[in-house]
Coordinates of C-alpha atoms in Angstrom, one line a residue:
M1 CA 39.9 8.1 -9.8
A2 CA 39.9 4.8 -11.8
E3 CA 38.3 1.8 -10.2
T4 CA 41.7 0.0 -9.9
D5 CA 43.1 3.1 -8.1
Q6 CA 40.1 3.0 -5.7
D7 CA 40.8 -0.7 -5.0
L8 CA 44.4 0.0 -4.3
A9 CA 43.5 2.9 -2.0
A10 CA 41.1 0.7 -0.1
Y11 CA 43.9 -1.9 0.2
F12 CA 46.3 0.6 1.7
A13 CA 43.5 1.9 4.0
S14 CA 43.0 -1.6 5.4
W15 CA 46.6 -1.8 6.3
S16 CA 46.5 1.6 7.8
E17 CA 43.6 0.5 10.0
I18 CA 45.4 -2.6 11.2
A19 CA 48.7 -0.9 11.9
G20 CA 46.8 2.0 13.6
S21 CA 45.5 -0.5 16.2
L22 CA 49.1 -0.9 17.5
T23 CA 50.8 1.4 20.0
W24 CA 53.3 3.6 18.2
D25 CA 55.9 5.7 20.1
T26 CA 56.2 7.8 16.9
P27 CA 53.4 7.6 14.3
W28 CA 54.4 6.9 10.8
K29 CA 54.5 9.9 8.3
E30 CA 53.8 7.8 5.3
L31 CA 52.1 4.4 5.2
F32 CA 53.8 3.3 2.0
R33 CA 56.7 4.7 0.0
E34 CA 57.5 3.1 -3.3
Q35 CA 61.1 2.0 -3.1
P36 CA 61.6 -1.1 -5.3
P37 CA 62.1 -3.9 -4.8
L38 CA 61.4 -4.1 -1.1
H39 CA 59.5 -0.8 -0.7
D40 CA 59.2 1.1 2.6
W41 CA 56.2 0.8 5.0
F42 CA 55.3 2.9 8.0
V43 CA 57.9 5.5 7.1
D44 CA 59.5 7.2 10.2
G45 CA 57.3 5.3 12.6
R46 CA 58.8 3.9 15.8
L47 CA 57.4 1.3 18.2
N48 CA 58.4 -1.6 20.4
L49 CA 57.1 -5.1 19.8
S50 CA 57.2 -6.4 23.4
V51 CA 55.1 -3.3 24.5
N52 CA 52.5 -4.2 21.9
C53 CA 52.5 -7.9 22.6
I54 CA 52.4 -7.5 26.4
D55 CA 52.5 -4.2 28.2
R56 CA 49.5 -2.6 26.4
H57 CA 47.3 -5.5 27.6
L58 CA 48.1 -5.1 31.3
P59 CA 45.4 -2.5 32.2
T60 CA 42.6 -4.6 30.7
H61 CA 43.6 -8.2 31.1
G62 CA 46.9 -8.5 32.9
D63 CA 45.7 -11.6 34.8
R64 CA 44.6 -13.4 31.6
A65 CA 46.8 -16.4 30.6
A66 CA 49.2 -15.4 27.9
I67 CA 51.0 -18.8 27.7
L68 CA 49.5 -22.2 28.4
W69 CA 52.4 -24.5 28.3
E70 CA 52.7 -28.3 28.5
G71 CA 55.8 -30.3 28.4
E72 CA 56.1 -33.7 26.7
P73 CA 56.4 -35.6 30.1
G74 CA 53.1 -33.9 31.2
D75 CA 54.3 -30.9 33.3
R76 CA 52.4 -27.7 32.8
R77 CA 52.9 -24.0 33.4
V78 CA 50.7 -20.9 33.0
L79 CA 52.1 -17.4 32.5
T80 CA 49.6 -14.5 32.7
Y81 CA 50.3 -11.3 30.8
R82 CA 51.5 -9.7 34.0
E83 CA 53.9 -12.5 34.8
L84 CA 55.2 -12.6 31.3
Q85 CA 55.9 -8.9 31.4
M86 CA 57.8 -9.2 34.6
Q87 CA 60.0 -12.0 33.2
V88 CA 60.6 -10.1 29.9
V89 CA 61.6 -7.0 31.7
R90 CA 64.1 -8.9 33.9
L91 CA 65.6 -10.8 31.0
A92 CA 65.9 -7.5 29.0
A93 CA 67.8 -6.0 31.9
A94 CA 70.0 -9.1 32.1
L95 CA 70.8 -9.0 28.4
R96 CA 71.8 -5.4 28.8
S97 CA 74.1 -6.3 31.7
L98 CA 75.8 -8.8 29.3
G99 CA 76.4 -6.0 26.8
V100 CA 73.5 -6.7 24.4
G101 CA 71.9 -3.6 23.0
Q102 CA 70.1 -2.3 19.9
G103 CA 71.3 -3.9 16.7
D104 CA 73.1 -6.8 18.5
R105 CA 72.2 -10.4 17.7
V106 CA 71.0 -13.2 20.0
A107 CA 70.5 -16.9 18.9
L108 CA 67.9 -19.1 20.5
H109 CA 68.7 -22.8 20.5
L110 CA 65.5 -23.5 22.3
G111 CA 62.4 -25.7 21.9
W112 CA 58.8 -24.8 22.8
L113 CA 59.4 -23.4 26.2
P114 CA 58.0 -20.3 27.9
E115 CA 61.6 -19.1 28.2
A116 CA 61.9 -19.1 24.4
V117 CA 59.0 -16.6 24.2
V118 CA 60.5 -14.5 27.0
A119 CA 63.8 -14.4 25.1
M120 CA 62.1 -13.3 21.9
M121 CA 60.2 -10.5 23.7
A122 CA 63.3 -9.5 25.7
C123 CA 65.3 -9.1 22.5
A124 CA 62.5 -7.1 20.9
R125 CA 62.3 -4.9 24.1
I126 CA 66.0 -3.8 23.8
G127 CA 66.1 -3.7 19.9
A128 CA 68.2 -6.9 19.5
E129 CA 67.7 -9.2 16.6
Y130 CA 67.0 -12.9 17.2
T131 CA 67.0 -16.2 15.3
V132 CA 65.6 -19.5 16.5
I133 CA 67.9 -22.4 15.6
P134 CA 66.2 -25.9 15.3
V135 CA 67.2 -28.0 18.2
A136 CA 67.4 -31.1 16.0
L137 CA 70.3 -29.7 13.8
P138 CA 73.5 -31.8 13.9
T139 CA 76.7 -30.3 15.2
E140 CA 78.1 -29.4 11.7
A141 CA 74.9 -27.5 10.8
L142 CA 74.8 -25.8 14.2
T143 CA 78.4 -24.6 13.7
A144 CA 77.5 -23.2 10.3
R145 CA 74.3 -21.5 11.5
V146 CA 76.0 -19.9 14.5
G147 CA 79.0 -18.8 12.4
D148 CA 76.8 -17.2 9.8
F149 CA 74.5 -15.4 12.3
R150 CA 77.3 -14.2 14.6
P151 CA 75.3 -13.8 17.8
K152 CA 76.8 -12.0 20.8
V153 CA 74.7 -14.2 23.2
L154 CA 73.2 -17.7 22.7
F155 CA 70.4 -19.4 24.6
T156 CA 70.2 -23.1 24.9
Q157 CA 68.8 -25.8 27.3
D158 CA 70.6 -28.4 29.4
G159 CA 68.5 -31.0 27.4
G160 CA 65.2 -31.2 25.6
W161 CA 62.4 -33.8 25.5
R162 CA 61.7 -35.3 22.1
H163 CA 59.7 -38.4 21.5
G164 CA 60.3 -39.7 25.0
A165 CA 64.0 -39.1 25.0
I166 CA 66.3 -36.3 26.1
L167 CA 68.3 -34.5 23.5
P168 CA 71.7 -33.2 24.8
L169 CA 71.2 -29.7 23.6
K170 CA 73.9 -27.9 25.6
S171 CA 76.6 -30.5 24.7
R172 CA 75.7 -30.1 21.0
I173 CA 76.0 -26.3 21.3
D174 CA 79.3 -26.7 23.1
E175 CA 80.7 -28.7 20.3
A176 CA 79.5 -26.2 17.7
L177 CA 81.0 -23.3 19.6
E178 CA 84.4 -24.9 19.6
A179 CA 84.5 -24.0 15.9
S180 CA 82.9 -20.6 16.2
S181 CA 83.9 -17.3 17.7
G182 CA 82.1 -14.2 18.8
V183 CA 79.6 -15.8 21.3
L184 CA 80.4 -14.1 24.6
H185 CA 77.8 -15.8 26.8
T186 CA 75.7 -18.9 26.6
I187 CA 72.5 -18.7 28.7
V188 CA 71.3 -22.2 29.8
V189 CA 67.7 -23.0 30.7
R190 CA 67.3 -25.8 33.2
R191 CA 64.8 -28.2 31.6
T192 CA 65.7 -31.8 32.1
G193 CA 68.2 -31.7 34.9
V194 CA 70.9 -33.6 32.9
Q195 CA 74.5 -33.0 33.8
V196 CA 76.2 -30.4 31.6
D197 CA 79.8 -29.2 31.2
W198 CA 80.4 -25.6 32.2
Y199 CA 82.7 -23.1 30.4
E200 CA 83.7 -19.5 30.8
G201 CA 80.8 -17.3 29.7
D202 CA 78.1 -19.8 30.6
R203 CA 75.2 -18.5 32.6
W204 CA 72.1 -20.1 34.1
Y205 CA 68.9 -18.5 32.9
D206 CA 67.3 -18.5 36.3
D207 CA 70.3 -16.9 38.0
L208 CA 70.3 -14.1 35.4
L209 CA 66.7 -13.3 36.0
T210 CA 67.1 -13.3 39.8
A211 CA 70.1 -10.9 39.7
A212 CA 68.6 -8.5 37.1
D213 CA 67.5 -5.0 38.0
P214 CA 64.0 -4.5 36.4
R215 CA 64.7 -0.8 36.2
D216 CA 67.2 -1.6 33.4
G217 CA 64.5 -3.4 31.4
E218 CA 62.8 -0.4 29.9
P219 CA 61.7 -0.7 26.2
V220 CA 63.4 1.1 23.4
A221 CA 61.4 2.4 20.4
V222 CA 62.9 1.2 17.1
P223 CA 62.2 2.2 13.5
A224 CA 59.4 0.2 11.9
S225 CA 61.8 -1.7 9.6
H226 CA 64.3 -2.4 12.4
P227 CA 65.4 -6.0 12.1
L228 CA 63.5 -8.1 14.6
A229 CA 64.0 -11.7 13.5
C230 CA 66.3 -13.6 11.1
A231 CA 65.0 -16.7 9.4
H232 CA 67.1 -19.1 7.4
L233 CA 66.2 -20.4 3.9
A234 CA 67.4 -23.5 2.2
N235 CA 71.1 -23.9 2.2
R236 CA 73.4 -23.0 -0.7
R237 CA 76.2 -25.6 -0.9
G238 CA 75.7 -26.4 2.7
R239 CA 75.8 -22.9 4.0
P240 CA 72.7 -21.0 5.4
V241 CA 71.1 -18.1 3.6
A242 CA 69.2 -15.8 5.9
I243 CA 66.5 -13.1 5.5
R244 CA 65.8 -10.3 8.0
L245 CA 62.3 -9.3 9.0
G246 CA 61.3 -5.9 10.1
T247 CA 59.6 -5.2 13.5
A248 CA 56.4 -3.4 12.3
N249 CA 56.4 -5.4 9.1
L250 CA 56.2 -8.7 10.9
A251 CA 53.9 -7.4 13.6
V252 CA 51.3 -5.9 11.3
V253 CA 51.0 -9.0 9.1
A254 CA 50.9 -11.3 12.2
L255 CA 48.1 -9.3 13.8
A256 CA 46.1 -9.1 10.6
N257 CA 46.3 -12.8 10.1
H258 CA 45.4 -13.5 13.7
L259 CA 42.4 -11.2 13.6
H260 CA 41.0 -12.1 10.2
V261 CA 42.4 -15.5 9.1
L262 CA 43.7 -17.7 11.9
G263 CA 42.1 -16.7 15.2
D264 CA 38.6 -17.5 16.5
G265 CA 38.0 -17.2 20.2
D266 CA 40.5 -16.7 23.0
V267 CA 42.8 -19.7 22.9
F268 CA 45.1 -20.3 20.0
W269 CA 47.5 -23.3 19.4
G270 CA 50.3 -23.2 16.8
A271 CA 51.2 -26.8 16.5
A272 CA 54.5 -26.5 14.6
D273 CA 58.2 -26.3 15.3
I274 CA 59.1 -23.1 17.0
S275 CA 62.2 -22.7 14.8
W276 CA 59.8 -22.2 11.8
L277 CA 59.0 -18.5 11.3
G278 CA 55.3 -19.3 10.8
A279 CA 55.2 -20.7 14.3
Q280 CA 56.9 -17.6 15.7
A281 CA 54.7 -15.1 13.7
H282 CA 51.4 -16.9 14.1
G283 CA 51.9 -19.0 17.3
V284 CA 53.5 -16.3 19.4
V285 CA 53.4 -12.8 18.0
G286 CA 50.0 -12.8 16.4
P287 CA 48.1 -14.2 19.5
L288 CA 50.0 -12.0 21.9
L289 CA 49.3 -8.9 19.8
G290 CA 45.6 -9.9 19.8
G291 CA 45.5 -10.4 23.6
A292 CA 44.7 -14.1 23.3
S293 CA 46.0 -17.1 25.2
T294 CA 48.5 -19.2 23.2
V295 CA 49.0 -22.9 23.8
M296 CA 52.6 -24.2 23.5
Y297 CA 53.4 -27.9 23.5
E298 CA 57.0 -29.1 23.9
G299 CA 57.2 -32.5 22.3
T300 CA 55.8 -34.9 19.7
L301 CA 52.1 -35.5 19.5
D302 CA 52.2 -39.3 19.8
I303 CA 53.7 -39.3 23.3
P304 CA 52.6 -41.0 25.4
A305 CA 49.7 -41.9 23.0
P306 CA 48.4 -40.5 19.7
A307 CA 45.4 -39.0 21.5
R308 CA 47.6 -36.3 22.9
T309 CA 46.4 -33.8 20.3
W310 CA 42.8 -34.1 21.3
Q311 CA 43.7 -34.1 25.0
I312 CA 45.5 -30.7 24.6
I313 CA 42.6 -29.2 22.7
E314 CA 40.2 -30.4 25.4
R315 CA 42.4 -29.5 28.4
Y316 CA 43.0 -25.8 27.3
G317 CA 39.8 -25.2 25.4
V318 CA 41.6 -24.5 22.2
T319 CA 39.3 -22.5 19.9
A320 CA 41.7 -22.1 16.9
M321 CA 44.6 -24.1 15.7
L322 CA 47.4 -23.8 13.1
T323 CA 49.4 -26.8 12.0
S324 CA 50.9 -28.4 8.8
P325 CA 49.5 -31.0 6.5
S326 CA 52.5 -33.2 7.5
I327 CA 51.4 -33.2 11.1
V328 CA 47.8 -33.9 10.0
R329 CA 49.1 -36.9 7.9
A330 CA 50.8 -38.2 11.0
L331 CA 47.5 -37.9 12.9
R332 CA 45.7 -39.8 10.2
G333 CA 48.5 -42.5 10.2
W334 CA 47.8 -43.0 13.9
S335 CA 44.2 -43.9 12.9
L336 CA 42.8 -41.2 15.2
T337 CA 39.1 -40.9 15.4
E338 CA 37.1 -38.0 16.9
T339 CA 36.7 -38.5 20.6
G340 CA 33.8 -36.2 21.2
K341 CA 36.0 -33.9 23.3
T342 CA 37.1 -31.3 20.7
G343 CA 34.0 -29.2 21.1
S344 CA 35.9 -26.0 21.8
L345 CA 37.6 -26.0 18.4
R346 CA 36.1 -23.6 15.9
R347 CA 38.8 -23.2 13.2
L348 CA 41.8 -25.2 11.9
T349 CA 44.2 -23.8 9.4
T350 CA 47.0 -25.7 7.7
I351 CA 50.2 -24.1 6.2
G352 CA 53.5 -25.4 4.9
D353 CA 52.5 -28.1 2.5
R354 CA 49.6 -28.8 0.1
L355 CA 46.5 -29.9 1.9
D356 CA 45.4 -32.7 -0.4
A357 CA 41.8 -33.4 -1.1
D358 CA 41.8 -36.8 0.7
L359 CA 43.5 -35.2 3.8
R360 CA 40.9 -32.4 3.9
A361 CA 38.1 -35.0 3.6
W362 CA 39.6 -36.9 6.6
L363 CA 39.8 -33.8 8.7
R364 CA 36.2 -32.9 7.8
D365 CA 35.1 -36.4 8.9
V366 CA 37.1 -36.2 12.2
L367 CA 36.3 -32.6 13.1
G368 CA 32.7 -32.4 11.9
D369 CA 31.0 -29.6 10.0
D370 CA 31.1 -27.0 12.8
V371 CA 34.9 -26.4 12.5
R372 CA 36.0 -24.0 9.8
L373 CA 38.8 -25.6 7.8
S374 CA 41.2 -23.8 5.5
D375 CA 44.5 -24.1 3.8
A376 CA 46.8 -21.1 3.9
W377 CA 49.7 -20.0 1.7
G378 CA 52.7 -18.0 2.6
Q379 CA 56.5 -17.7 2.5
L380 CA 59.3 -16.9 4.9
E381 CA 60.3 -14.0 2.6
L382 CA 56.8 -12.5 3.2
G383 CA 56.8 -12.9 6.9
G384 CA 54.4 -15.9 7.1
I385 CA 50.9 -16.4 5.8
V386 CA 49.6 -14.2 3.0
A387 CA 46.4 -15.9 1.7
A388 CA 44.0 -18.7 2.5
D389 CA 41.5 -20.7 0.4
E390 CA 38.7 -19.3 2.6
P391 CA 39.6 -15.6 2.5
S392 CA 38.2 -13.1 4.9
P393 CA 36.7 -9.9 3.4
R394 CA 38.5 -8.0 6.1
M395 CA 42.0 -9.3 5.3
P396 CA 43.8 -7.0 2.8
D397 CA 44.0 -8.8 -0.5
P398 CA 47.4 -8.5 -2.3
K399 CA 45.8 -9.9 -5.5
F400 CA 47.4 -12.9 -7.3
S401 CA 47.7 -14.1 -10.8
I402 CA 49.2 -17.1 -12.7
V403 CA 51.4 -16.0 -15.6
D404 CA 53.6 -17.6 -18.2
E405 CA 57.3 -16.8 -18.8
Q406 CA 56.4 -13.5 -20.5
G407 CA 54.3 -12.4 -17.6
V408 CA 51.0 -12.9 -19.4
E409 CA 48.1 -14.4 -17.4
V410 CA 47.4 -18.0 -18.4
P411 CA 43.8 -19.4 -18.8
N412 CA 42.2 -21.7 -16.3
G413 CA 43.6 -25.2 -16.6
S414 CA 47.1 -24.0 -17.6
S415 CA 50.1 -23.9 -15.3
G416 CA 52.3 -20.9 -14.7
E417 CA 54.0 -19.0 -11.9
W418 CA 52.0 -17.7 -9.0
V419 CA 52.7 -13.9 -8.7
M420 CA 51.5 -11.3 -6.2
L421 CA 50.4 -8.0 -7.8
R422 CA 50.3 -5.6 -4.9
P423 CA 53.0 -4.7 -2.4
W424 CA 53.0 -6.6 0.9
P425 CA 54.1 -5.1 4.2
G426 CA 55.6 -8.3 5.6
L427 CA 58.2 -8.5 2.9
L428 CA 61.8 -9.2 4.1
R429 CA 64.0 -6.2 4.8
A430 CA 67.4 -7.7 3.9
V431 CA 69.2 -10.8 2.7
E432 CA 72.4 -12.4 3.9
A433 CA 74.2 -15.0 1.8
P434 CA 77.7 -16.5 2.1
D435 CA 79.1 -14.9 -1.1
G436 CA 77.3 -11.6 -0.8
T437 CA 74.8 -12.5 -3.6
N438 CA 71.0 -12.2 -3.2
P439 CA 69.5 -15.7 -3.8
T440 CA 66.0 -14.2 -3.4
S441 CA 66.4 -11.7 -6.3
Y442 CA 64.3 -14.0 -8.6
H443 CA 61.2 -12.7 -6.8
W444 CA 61.4 -9.3 -8.6
E445 CA 64.2 -9.4 -11.2
R446 CA 62.0 -11.0 -13.9
N447 CA 59.1 -8.6 -13.6
P448 CA 59.7 -5.6 -11.3
A449 CA 56.0 -4.7 -11.2
V450 CA 55.0 -7.9 -9.3
Y451 CA 56.4 -10.3 -6.7
A452 CA 57.1 -13.6 -8.4
T453 CA 56.7 -16.4 -5.8
G454 CA 58.6 -19.1 -7.5
D455 CA 55.6 -21.4 -7.0
V456 CA 54.1 -23.2 -10.1
A457 CA 50.3 -23.3 -9.9
R458 CA 47.2 -23.9 -12.0
R459 CA 43.8 -22.4 -11.6
T460 CA 41.0 -25.0 -11.8
E461 CA 37.9 -24.5 -13.8
A462 CA 36.0 -24.0 -10.5
G463 CA 38.4 -21.1 -9.7
G464 CA 40.5 -22.9 -7.1
V465 CA 44.3 -22.9 -7.1
E466 CA 46.4 -26.1 -7.3
F467 CA 50.1 -25.7 -6.5
L468 CA 52.3 -28.0 -8.6
G469 CA 55.9 -27.3 -7.4
R470 CA 58.7 -24.8 -7.3
L471 CA 60.6 -23.1 -10.1
D472 CA 63.7 -22.7 -7.9
E473 CA 63.7 -26.3 -6.6
V474 CA 63.2 -25.5 -3.0
I475 CA 60.6 -27.4 -1.0
S476 CA 59.4 -27.5 2.6
V477 CA 60.1 -30.7 4.6
S478 CA 58.7 -30.9 8.1
G479 CA 58.6 -27.1 8.2
Q480 CA 62.3 -26.7 7.1
L481 CA 63.3 -25.6 3.6
V482 CA 65.4 -28.0 1.5
S483 CA 67.1 -27.1 -1.8
L484 CA 66.6 -29.9 -4.4
N485 CA 69.5 -28.3 -6.3
E486 CA 71.7 -29.0 -3.3
V487 CA 70.6 -32.6 -3.1
R488 CA 71.1 -33.1 -6.9
D489 CA 74.6 -31.6 -6.8
V490 CA 75.7 -33.8 -3.9
L491 CA 74.5 -36.9 -5.8
R492 CA 76.2 -35.8 -9.0
D493 CA 79.5 -35.5 -7.1
Q494 CA 79.4 -39.1 -6.1
P495 CA 82.0 -41.1 -8.1
F496 CA 79.6 -43.8 -9.3
V497 CA 76.8 -41.4 -10.4
T498 CA 76.8 -39.9 -13.9
E499 CA 73.6 -37.9 -13.7
A500 CA 71.0 -37.1 -11.0
E501 CA 67.8 -35.2 -10.3
A502 CA 66.1 -34.5 -7.0
F503 CA 62.3 -34.0 -6.6
E504 CA 59.6 -34.0 -3.9
T505 CA 57.3 -36.9 -3.3
L506 CA 54.9 -38.0 -0.6
D507 CA 55.2 -40.5 2.2
V508 CA 51.8 -41.5 3.6
R509 CA 53.2 -41.4 7.1
V510 CA 55.1 -38.2 7.2
G511 CA 54.0 -36.2 4.2
R512 CA 56.4 -34.4 1.9
V513 CA 59.9 -35.9 1.5
V514 CA 62.9 -35.7 -0.8
G515 CA 63.3 -38.2 -3.7
A516 CA 66.1 -38.6 -6.2
A517 CA 66.6 -40.2 -9.6
V518 CA 70.2 -41.3 -10.5
V519 CA 72.0 -42.7 -13.4
L520 CA 74.7 -45.0 -12.2
A521 CA 78.1 -45.6 -13.9
E522 CA 78.5 -48.9 -15.8
E523 CA 80.7 -50.4 -13.1
A524 CA 78.1 -49.6 -10.3
A525 CA 75.2 -51.9 -9.5
P526 CA 72.0 -50.7 -7.9
T527 CA 72.5 -52.7 -4.7
E528 CA 71.0 -51.8 -1.4
A529 CA 74.5 -50.8 -0.1
T530 CA 75.0 -48.4 -3.1
L531 CA 71.7 -46.7 -2.7
R532 CA 72.2 -46.4 1.1
D533 CA 75.6 -44.7 0.4
L534 CA 73.9 -42.1 -1.8
Q535 CA 71.3 -41.4 0.9
D536 CA 74.0 -41.1 3.5
A537 CA 76.1 -38.7 1.4
A538 CA 73.2 -36.2 1.2
R539 CA 72.4 -36.5 4.9
E540 CA 76.0 -36.0 6.0
L541 CA 76.6 -32.9 3.8
L542 CA 73.1 -31.3 4.0
G543 CA 71.3 -32.7 7.0
G544 CA 68.8 -35.4 7.7
L545 CA 65.8 -33.7 6.0
S546 CA 67.8 -33.6 2.7
R547 CA 68.3 -37.4 2.7
P548 CA 66.4 -38.8 -0.3
Q549 CA 63.8 -41.2 1.1
R550 CA 62.9 -42.6 -2.3
L551 CA 65.5 -43.4 -5.0
L552 CA 64.8 -44.1 -8.7
V553 CA 67.6 -45.7 -10.8
L554 CA 67.2 -44.7 -14.4
D555 CA 69.0 -45.7 -17.6
R556 CA 69.3 -42.0 -18.6
I557 CA 67.8 -38.6 -17.8
G558 CA 66.6 -36.9 -21.0
T559 CA 66.1 -33.3 -21.9
D560 CA 62.8 -33.8 -23.7
I561 CA 60.8 -32.8 -20.6
D562 CA 60.9 -29.4 -18.9
S563 CA 62.3 -29.5 -15.4
V564 CA 59.0 -28.8 -13.5
T565 CA 57.2 -31.5 -15.4
R566 CA 60.1 -33.9 -15.0
R567 CA 60.2 -33.5 -11.2
R568 CA 56.4 -33.9 -11.0
A569 CA 56.6 -37.2 -13.0
L570 CA 59.4 -38.5 -10.9
G571 CA 57.5 -37.7 -7.8
V572 CA 54.5 -39.7 -9.0
L573 CA 56.6 -42.7 -9.9
A574 CA 58.3 -42.7 -6.5
H575 CA 55.1 -42.4 -4.5
G576 CA 54.2 -45.6 -2.7
H577 CA 57.6 -47.2 -3.4
D578 CA 60.9 -47.4 -1.5
H579 CA 63.3 -47.7 -4.5
R580 CA 62.6 -48.5 -8.1
I581 CA 64.6 -49.3 -11.3
L582 CA 62.9 -47.6 -14.3
T583 CA 63.6 -46.4 -17.8
W584 CA 63.5 -42.9 -19.1
E585 CA 60.6 -43.8 -21.3
Q586 CA 58.5 -44.7 -18.2
V587 CA 59.2 -41.2 -16.9
V588 CA 58.1 -39.7 -20.3
D589 CA 54.9 -41.8 -20.1
A590 CA 54.2 -40.6 -16.6
A591 CA 54.7 -37.0 -17.6
R592 CA 52.1 -37.4 -20.4
S593 CA 49.6 -38.7 -17.9
L594 CA 49.9 -35.7 -15.5
P595 CA 46.8 -33.6 -15.0
G596 CA 47.0 -30.6 -17.3
A597 CA 49.8 -32.2 -19.5

């Protein structure tokens, strides 16, 4: 057998070992079956995620804390694995009593509450598919999300704490449901005690659990690729595009990452928005599969004071933490210094944005040399994290390369597309788009032998990888995907704009944000009111995260620079400024000064 074949066999053997540590109702007959482009994993195997996350731990550590929860006002709850199992069983029975079964859909309009985890696990227990809808979405976006997902049952809260204020979550959902059909029941979690309107089909969460017969909460074994979770990508013309993740696919990758990349010790904290798939996979599923305690914090980390982050780490003895560079930038902006009380922390991993060198240096100064610090890379389409800059020898390596448009590997110092050479078990199982197309097909249509990520990268002379942007003009802002094409098209549609381009840039306070360059019609002046109207147009049609935070007014947008370089140059020119008036020649000069240009 050739050496490359031996390496590939070892790669599959590693996945077999990780998957074999789970409890399977029916063992798989084939670990991997080539079936381009998605391929089949764990063929004919059947299992239940809630059993693997909860039930299988009861004999050995049923009294261990599964969830260590803290609300923004300071209230706290602890759920042991045994208590979590009892609630999941009852909610599974309650969902069945409402007519939810295998293959049905349930939407979770919930923040970081223990009930959100119970709902995820209850859905998995009965073979239902769930999606987590961001609580901050405006009504129009909520309506579109619910209409596209078509849930039979929807969970929400009376209200939710956010930055010291109560968000009226149920009233927002009520407005969204006026324009949607198909939701038979809305299950409401009492969180803040605010008054809510009540409609036919509304149910209190606590009442459902009390009335449920736990004998009806038995788990169902589902096929390995059975849809577990649905995650939404960046919008296409204002409408969500969704991907569906398989049960075993997500579980095996989440467990591997927890064991070999993210976890260290018994207490894990995923400090990110629960609506982000990475938080679900690595802040809920991974730690529970690993039998760890997972910390969940409801609100924003500067309430009531910026030291809340360190207080949570100290209070619960957090040993490993996952967060985003955007959140780390916020911590740095609050001028936090090490308090001497983070001694339990052993590992911190960032994901979602680039961890810049200066931000890494700040973390190192704050955390000290005893905390392992790494930056991870992944995609929603791949079920979360795939690789980290401090790789573990026990984590299966899918092998990456940087290639040009012809698929030829480029030398160090040159930029190209970041591609994955080996099949990945966490890959999505299906795509749903408004017009029936597959917006993710670019991953494999250009070179069927590899997975093209759409990320532009450059390998440094030292062997490290620097990510430069996206080919498909989709970026992550505060953990949510934003399509730059969408922003650009909205701006082009404005009557006083003749040309536009959208790009990503950095805000020292919040991290990655959207920027835009526009060419105005002759009769339009670049006044504050005009620029504000452009920002508001993008926000109203696409949502708040799509609002361009930085606007550049240009005399023209030329074609003498390729799109990736053009966006990089515009991002550099916008950094550190609110709005600027520039010439195209200044953009060209900035492009010539880019590293690697």
